[in-house]
């Protein structure tokens, strides 16, 4: 396994609709493993493949004690409404309140290529929707009011005016104390 570089706001791949995987092979499994490792090192609750520069429909989630990969995920049901603050590993230090359905049912494939159906609510449902948005080139900023979004993007640009590229190296997570 290896850590992958994170793509940050401004990187074109974050705005691309990622392509279906179809068949899960060794390359996809390696991508999933690397994404789990990168998400853990970056202390995220989810990560989509285009955030590591790969425009394929693969995402990983670690929320409410559950870790899973979603390959070619589709939301088949959604209901309710909830508002909560979100952030994104591709837009560090920027947060905003996002309104989303409270509960979703998804269908996807796991790391082995087996199809599954999952019913999720709360933080898990939010993380799933945030990651599936990524696969469609959508960022949480897009769910905010135009004024709020403009404010946050300006803040981001001020803080990143000296950046020379759109990627960031992720440092290996230090071992938790025992
Ligand atoms: Ni994100």
Coordinates of N, CA and C and ligand atoms in Angstrom, one line a residue:
X1 N 0.8 -1.2 0.0 CA 0.0 0.0 0.0 C 0.9 1.2 0.0
X2 N 0.3 2.3 -0.5 CA 1.1 3.5 -0.5 C 0.1 4.7 -0.4
X3 N 0.7 5.8 0.2 CA -0.1 7.0 0.3 C -0.1 7.7 -1.0
X4 N -1.3 8.3 -1.4 CA -1.4 9.0 -2.6 C -1.5 10.5 -2.3
X5 N -1.1 11.3 -3.3 CA -1.2 12.8 -3.1 C -2.7 13.2 -3.2
X6 N -3.1 14.2 -2.4 CA -4.4 14.7 -2.4 C -4.5 15.8 -3.4
X7 N -5.6 15.9 -4.2 CA -5.8 17.0 -5.1 C -6.7 18.0 -4.4
X8 N -6.3 19.2 -4.5 CA -7.0 20.3 -3.8 C -7.8 21.2 -4.7
X9 N -8.7 22.0 -4.1 CA -9.6 22.8 -4.9 C -8.8 23.6 -6.0
X10 N -9.3 23.5 -7.2 CA -8.6 24.1 -8.3 C -8.1 23.0 -9.3
X11 N -7.9 21.8 -8.8 CA -7.5 20.7 -9.6 C -8.6 20.3 -10.5
X12 N -8.5 20.3 -11.8 CA -9.6 20.0 -12.8 C -10.2 18.6 -12.5
X13 N -9.5 17.6 -12.0 CA -10.0 16.3 -11.8 C -11.2 16.3 -10.8
X14 N -11.2 17.3 -9.9 CA -12.2 17.3 -8.9 C -13.6 17.8 -9.5
X15 N -13.5 18.3 -10.7 CA -14.7 18.8 -11.4 C -15.2 17.9 -12.5
X16 N -14.5 16.8 -12.6 CA -14.8 15.8 -13.7 C -15.9 14.8 -13.2
X17 N -16.7 14.3 -14.1 CA -17.6 13.2 -13.7 C -16.7 12.0 -13.9
X18 N -16.5 11.2 -12.9 CA -15.7 10.0 -12.9 C -16.4 8.9 -13.7
X19 N -15.6 8.0 -14.3 CA -16.1 6.9 -15.1 C -16.4 5.7 -14.3
X20 N -17.4 4.9 -14.7 CA -17.8 3.7 -14.0 C -16.6 2.7 -14.1
X21 N -16.5 1.9 -13.0 CA -15.4 0.9 -12.9 C -15.8 -0.4 -13.7
X22 N -17.0 -0.8 -13.5 CA -17.5 -2.0 -14.1 C -17.0 -3.3 -13.5
X23 N -15.8 -3.6 -13.8 CA -15.2 -4.9 -13.2 C -14.1 -4.5 -12.2
X24 N -14.2 -5.1 -11.1 CA -13.2 -4.8 -10.0 C -12.0 -5.8 -10.2
X25 N -10.8 -5.2 -10.6 CA -9.6 -6.0 -10.8 C -8.5 -5.6 -9.7
X26 N -7.3 -6.1 -9.9 CA -6.3 -5.9 -8.9 C -5.9 -4.4 -8.8
X27 N -6.0 -3.7 -9.9 CA -5.7 -2.3 -9.9 C -6.7 -1.5 -9.1
X28 N -7.9 -1.9 -9.2 CA -9.0 -1.2 -8.4 C -8.8 -1.5 -6.9
X29 N -8.5 -2.8 -6.6 CA -8.3 -3.2 -5.2 C -7.1 -2.4 -4.6
X30 N -6.0 -2.2 -5.4 CA -4.9 -1.5 -5.0 C -5.3 0.0 -4.7
X31 N -6.1 0.5 -5.6 CA -6.6 1.9 -5.4 C -7.3 2.0 -4.1
X32 N -8.3 1.0 -3.9 CA -9.1 1.1 -2.6 C -8.2 1.0 -1.4
X33 N -7.2 0.1 -1.4 CA -6.3 0.0 -0.3 C -5.5 1.3 0.0
X34 N -5.0 1.9 -1.1 CA -4.3 3.1 -1.0 C -5.2 4.3 -0.5
X35 N -6.4 4.2 -0.9 CA -7.3 5.3 -0.5 C -7.7 5.2 1.0
X36 N -7.8 4.0 1.5 CA -8.1 3.8 2.9 C -6.9 4.3 3.7
X37 N -5.7 4.0 3.2 CA -4.5 4.4 3.9 C -4.3 6.0 3.9
X38 N -4.6 6.5 2.7 CA -4.5 8.0 2.6 C -5.6 8.7 3.4
X39 N -6.8 8.2 3.4 CA -7.9 8.8 4.2 C -7.5 8.7 5.7
X40 N -7.0 7.6 6.2 CA -6.6 7.5 7.6 C -5.5 8.5 7.9
X41 N -4.5 8.6 7.0 CA -3.4 9.5 7.3 C -3.8 10.9 7.3
X42 N -4.8 11.3 6.5 CA -5.3 12.6 6.4 C -6.4 12.9 7.4
X43 N -6.8 11.8 8.2 CA -7.8 11.9 9.2 C -9.2 12.3 8.6
X44 N -9.6 11.7 7.5 CA -10.8 12.0 6.9 C -11.9 11.0 7.3
X45 N -13.2 11.3 7.0 CA -14.2 10.3 7.2 C -14.6 9.7 5.8
X46 N -14.0 10.2 4.8 CA -14.3 9.7 3.4 C -13.3 10.2 2.4
X47 N -13.2 9.5 1.3 CA -12.3 9.9 0.2 C -12.8 9.4 -1.1
X48 N -12.8 10.2 -2.1 CA -13.2 9.7 -3.4 C -12.0 9.6 -4.3
X49 N -12.0 8.7 -5.3 CA -10.8 8.5 -6.1 C -10.3 9.7 -6.8
X50 N -11.2 10.6 -7.3 CA -10.7 11.8 -8.0 C -9.9 12.7 -7.1
X51 N -10.1 12.6 -5.7 CA -9.3 13.3 -4.8 C -7.9 12.9 -4.8
X52 N -7.6 11.7 -5.3 CA -6.2 11.3 -5.4 C -5.9 11.2 -6.9
X53 N -6.6 11.9 -7.7 CA -6.3 12.1 -9.1 C -6.7 11.0 -10.1
X54 N -7.6 10.1 -9.6 CA -8.1 9.0 -10.4 C -9.6 9.1 -10.7
X55 N -9.9 9.4 -11.9 CA -11.3 9.7 -12.3 C -12.1 8.4 -12.5
X56 N -12.2 7.6 -11.5 CA -13.1 6.4 -11.5 C -14.0 6.4 -10.4
X57 N -15.2 5.7 -10.5 CA -16.2 5.8 -9.4 C -15.9 4.8 -8.3
X58 N -14.9 5.3 -7.5 CA -14.5 4.5 -6.3 C -14.4 5.5 -5.1
X59 N -15.0 5.1 -4.0 CA -14.8 6.0 -2.8 C -14.7 5.1 -1.5
X60 N -14.1 5.6 -0.5 CA -14.1 4.9 0.8 C -14.7 5.8 1.9
X61 N -15.2 5.1 2.9 CA -15.9 5.9 4.0 C -15.5 5.2 5.3
X62 N -15.3 6.0 6.3 CA -15.0 5.5 7.7 C -15.8 6.4 8.6
X63 N -17.1 6.0 8.9 CA -18.0 6.8 9.7 C -18.8 6.0 10.6
X64 N -18.9 6.5 11.8 CA -19.7 5.8 12.9 C -19.2 4.3 13.1
X65 N -17.9 4.1 13.1 CA -17.4 2.8 13.3 C -17.4 1.8 12.2
X66 N -17.9 2.3 11.0 CA -18.0 1.4 9.9 C -17.0 1.9 8.7
X67 N -16.3 1.0 8.2 CA -15.4 1.2 7.1 C -15.8 0.4 5.9
X68 N -16.0 1.1 4.8 CA -16.4 0.4 3.6 C -15.9 1.1 2.3
X69 N -15.8 0.3 1.3 CA -15.5 0.9 -0.1 C -16.8 0.9 -0.8
X70 N -17.0 1.9 -1.7 CA -18.1 1.9 -2.6 C -17.6 2.0 -4.0
X71 N -17.9 1.0 -4.8 CA -17.5 1.1 -6.2 C -18.7 1.1 -7.1
X72 N -18.7 2.1 -8.0 CA -19.9 2.4 -8.8 C -21.2 2.5 -7.9
X73 N -21.1 3.4 -6.9 CA -22.3 3.5 -6.0 C -23.4 4.3 -6.7
X74 N -24.6 3.9 -6.3 CA -25.8 4.6 -6.8 C -26.8 4.8 -5.6
X75 N -27.3 6.0 -5.5 CA -28.3 6.2 -4.4 C -29.7 5.8 -5.0
X76 N -30.3 4.8 -4.4 CA -31.6 4.3 -4.9 C -32.8 4.8 -4.2
X77 N -32.6 5.3 -2.9 CA -33.7 5.9 -2.2 C -33.1 7.0 -1.3
X78 N -33.8 8.1 -1.1 CA -33.4 9.0 -0.1 C -34.6 9.7 0.5
X79 N -34.5 10.1 1.8 CA -35.6 10.7 2.5 C -35.2 11.6 3.6
X80 N -36.0 12.5 4.0 CA -35.8 13.4 5.1 C -34.8 14.6 4.7
X81 N -34.4 15.3 5.7 CA -33.6 16.5 5.5 C -32.8 16.7 6.7
X82 N -31.5 17.0 6.6 CA -30.7 17.3 7.8 C -29.7 18.4 7.4
X83 N -29.3 19.2 8.3 CA -28.3 20.2 8.1 C -27.1 19.9 9.0
X84 N -25.9 19.9 8.5 CA -24.7 19.7 9.4 C -23.5 20.3 8.7
X85 N -22.5 20.6 9.5 CA -21.3 21.2 9.0 C -20.5 20.2 8.2
X86 N -20.0 20.5 7.1 CA -19.1 19.6 6.3 C -17.8 20.3 6.0
X87 N -16.8 19.5 5.9 CA -15.5 19.9 5.4 C -15.0 18.9 4.3
X88 N -13.9 19.1 3.7 CA -13.4 18.2 2.7 C -11.9 18.1 2.7
X89 N -11.3 17.0 2.5 CA -9.9 16.8 2.5 C -9.3 17.6 1.3
X90 N -10.0 17.9 0.3 CA -9.5 18.7 -0.8 C -9.6 20.2 -0.6
X91 N -10.3 20.6 0.5 CA -10.5 22.0 0.7 C -10.2 22.2 2.2
X92 N -9.0 22.0 2.7 CA -8.7 22.0 4.1 C -9.0 23.3 4.8
X93 N -9.5 23.3 6.0 CA -9.8 24.4 6.8 C -11.0 25.3 6.4
X94 N -11.8 24.7 5.4 CA -13.0 25.4 5.0 C -14.2 24.6 5.4
X95 N -15.1 25.2 6.0 CA -16.3 24.4 6.5 C -17.6 25.1 6.2
X96 N -18.6 24.4 6.0 CA -19.9 25.0 5.7 C -21.1 24.1 6.1
X97 N -22.2 24.7 6.4 CA -23.4 23.9 6.7 C -24.1 23.5 5.4
X98 N -24.3 22.1 5.3 CA -24.9 21.6 4.1 C -26.2 20.9 4.4
X99 N -27.2 21.1 3.6 CA -28.5 20.4 3.8 C -28.5 19.2 2.8
X100 N -28.8 18.1 3.4 CA -28.9 16.9 2.6 C -30.0 16.0 3.1
X101 N -30.5 15.0 2.3 CA -31.4 14.0 2.8 C -30.8 13.3 4.1
X102 N -31.6 13.0 5.0 CA -31.1 12.4 6.3 C -30.8 10.9 6.2
X103 N -31.5 10.3 5.2 CA -31.3 8.8 5.1 C -31.2 8.5 3.6
X104 N -30.3 7.6 3.3 CA -30.2 7.1 1.9 C -30.0 5.6 1.9
X105 N -30.4 5.0 0.8 CA -30.1 3.6 0.5 C -29.3 3.6 -0.8
X106 N -28.1 2.9 -0.7 CA -27.3 2.9 -1.9 C -27.1 1.4 -2.3
X107 N -26.7 1.3 -3.6 CA -26.3 0.0 -4.1 C -24.9 0.3 -4.7
X108 N -24.0 -0.7 -4.4 CA -22.6 -0.5 -4.8 C -21.9 -1.8 -4.9
X109 N -20.6 -1.8 -5.3 CA -19.8 -3.1 -5.2 C -18.8 -2.8 -4.1
X110 N -18.4 -3.9 -3.4 CA -17.3 -3.8 -2.4 C -15.9 -4.1 -3.1
X111 N -14.9 -4.1 -2.3 CA -13.5 -4.3 -2.7 C -13.4 -5.6 -3.6
X112 N -14.2 -6.6 -3.3 CA -14.1 -7.9 -4.0 C -15.0 -7.9 -5.2
X113 N -15.7 -6.8 -5.4 CA -16.6 -6.8 -6.6 C -18.0 -7.3 -6.4
X114 N -18.3 -7.6 -5.1 CA -19.6 -8.1 -4.7 C -20.6 -7.0 -4.6
X115 N -21.8 -7.1 -5.1 CA -22.8 -6.1 -5.0 C -23.4 -6.1 -3.6
X116 N -23.7 -4.9 -3.1 CA -24.4 -4.8 -1.8 C -25.3 -3.6 -1.8
X117 N -26.2 -3.7 -0.9 CA -27.2 -2.6 -0.7 C -27.0 -2.2 0.8
X118 N -27.0 -0.9 1.0 CA -26.8 -0.4 2.4 C -27.8 0.8 2.7
X119 N -28.3 0.7 3.9 CA -29.3 1.7 4.4 C -28.5 2.5 5.4
X120 N -28.4 3.8 5.2 CA -27.6 4.7 6.1 C -28.3 5.9 6.5
X121 N -28.0 6.4 7.7 CA -28.6 7.6 8.2 C -27.5 8.4 8.9
X122 N -27.8 9.6 9.3 CA -26.9 10.4 10.1 C -25.5 10.7 9.4
X123 N -24.4 10.6 10.2 CA -23.1 11.0 9.6 C -22.7 10.0 8.5
X124 N -23.1 8.8 8.6 CA -22.7 7.8 7.5 C -23.4 8.2 6.2
X125 N -24.7 8.5 6.3 CA -25.5 8.9 5.1 C -24.9 10.2 4.5
X126 N -24.5 11.1 5.4 CA -23.9 12.4 4.9 C -22.5 12.1 4.2
X127 N -21.7 11.3 4.8 CA -20.4 11.0 4.2 C -20.6 10.3 2.8
X128 N -21.5 9.3 2.8 CA -21.8 8.6 1.5 C -22.2 9.6 0.4
X129 N -23.1 10.5 0.8 CA -23.6 11.5 -0.2 C -22.5 12.5 -0.7
X130 N -21.7 12.9 0.3 CA -20.5 13.8 0.0 C -19.6 13.1 -1.0
X131 N -19.3 11.8 -0.7 CA -18.4 11.1 -1.6 C -19.0 10.8 -3.0
X132 N -20.2 10.5 -3.0 CA -20.9 10.3 -4.4 C -20.9 11.6 -5.1
X133 N -21.1 12.7 -4.4 CA -21.0 14.0 -5.1 C -19.7 14.1 -5.8
X134 N -18.6 13.8 -5.1 CA -17.3 13.9 -5.6 C -17.2 13.2 -7.0
X135 N -17.8 12.0 -7.0 CA -17.7 11.2 -8.2 C -18.4 11.9 -9.4
X136 N -19.3 12.8 -9.1 CA -20.0 13.6 -10.1 C -19.4 15.0 -10.3
X137 N -18.2 15.2 -9.7 CA -17.5 16.5 -9.9 C -18.2 17.6 -9.0
X138 N -18.9 17.2 -8.0 CA -19.6 18.2 -7.1 C -18.9 18.3 -5.8
X139 N -18.7 19.5 -5.3 CA -18.1 19.7 -4.0 C -19.1 20.3 -3.0
X140 N -18.8 20.1 -1.7 CA -19.8 20.6 -0.8 C -20.1 22.1 -0.9
X141 N -19.1 22.8 -1.4 CA -19.3 24.3 -1.6 C -20.5 24.5 -2.5
X142 N -20.8 23.6 -3.5 CA -21.8 23.8 -4.4 C -23.2 23.8 -3.8
X143 N -23.3 23.2 -2.6 CA -24.6 23.2 -1.9 C -24.9 24.4 -1.1
X144 N -23.9 25.3 -1.0 CA -24.1 26.5 -0.1 C -24.7 27.6 -0.9
X145 N -25.2 28.7 -0.3 CA -25.8 29.8 -1.0 C -24.6 30.5 -1.7
X146 N -24.9 31.1 -2.9 CA -23.9 31.8 -3.7 C -23.0 32.7 -2.8
X147 N -23.6 33.5 -1.9 CA -22.9 34.4 -1.1 C -21.9 33.7 -0.2
X148 N -22.4 32.7 0.5 CA -21.6 31.9 1.4 C -20.4 31.2 0.7
X149 N -20.7 30.7 -0.5 CA -19.7 30.0 -1.3 C -18.6 31.0 -1.7
X150 N -19.1 32.2 -2.2 CA -18.1 33.2 -2.7 C -17.2 33.6 -1.5
X151 N -17.7 33.7 -0.3 CA -16.9 34.1 0.8 C -15.9 33.0 1.1
X152 N -16.3 31.8 1.1 CA -15.3 30.7 1.4 C -14.3 30.5 0.3
X153 N -14.7 30.7 -0.9 CA -13.7 30.6 -2.0 C -12.7 31.7 -1.9
X154 N -13.2 32.9 -1.6 CA -12.2 34.0 -1.5 C -11.2 33.8 -0.3
X155 N -11.8 33.2 0.8 CA -10.9 32.9 1.9 C -9.8 31.9 1.5
X156 N -10.3 30.9 0.7 CA -9.4 29.8 0.3 C -8.3 30.4 -0.6
X157 N -8.7 31.3 -1.6 CA -7.8 31.9 -2.5 C -6.7 32.7 -1.8
X158 N -7.2 33.5 -0.7 CA -6.2 34.3 0.0 C -5.2 33.3 0.7
X159 N -5.7 32.3 1.3 CA -4.8 31.4 2.0 C -3.9 30.5 1.1
X160 N -4.3 30.4 -0.1 CA -3.5 29.5 -1.0 C -2.9 30.2 -2.2
X161 N -2.8 31.6 -2.1 CA -2.3 32.4 -3.2 C -0.8 32.0 -3.6
X162 N -0.1 31.4 -2.6 CA 1.3 31.1 -2.9 C 1.5 29.6 -3.3
X163 N 0.4 28.9 -3.4 CA 0.5 27.5 -3.8 C 1.1 27.4 -5.3
X164 N 1.9 26.4 -5.5 CA 2.5 26.3 -6.8 C 1.8 25.2 -7.6
X165 N 0.9 24.4 -7.0 CA 0.3 23.3 -7.7 C -1.0 23.0 -7.0
X166 N -1.7 21.9 -7.5 CA -3.0 21.5 -7.0 C -3.0 20.3 -6.2
X167 N -1.8 19.8 -5.8 CA -1.7 18.6 -5.0 C -0.9 18.8 -3.7
X168 N -1.2 17.9 -2.8 CA -0.6 18.0 -1.5 C -0.2 16.6 -1.0
X169 N 1.0 16.5 -0.5 CA 1.5 15.3 0.0 C 0.9 15.0 1.4
X170 N 0.5 13.7 1.6 CA -0.1 13.4 2.9 C 0.9 12.7 3.7
X171 N 1.1 13.2 5.0 CA 2.1 12.6 5.8 C 1.5 11.3 6.5
X172 N 2.4 10.3 6.7 CA 2.0 9.1 7.3 C 1.4 9.4 8.7
X173 N 0.3 8.8 9.0 CA -0.3 9.0 10.4 C 0.6 8.5 11.4
X174 N 0.8 9.2 12.5 CA 1.6 8.7 13.6 C 0.8 7.6 14.3
X175 N 1.5 6.6 14.8 CA 0.8 5.5 15.5 C 0.0 6.0 16.7
X176 N -1.2 5.6 16.9 CA -2.0 6.0 18.1 C -1.3 5.5 19.4
X177 N -1.4 6.4 20.4 CA -0.8 5.9 21.7 C -1.5 4.7 22.2
X178 N -0.8 3.8 22.9 CA -1.5 2.6 23.4 C -1.6 2.6 24.9
Ligands
LIG1 NI1 -14.7 15.8 0.1

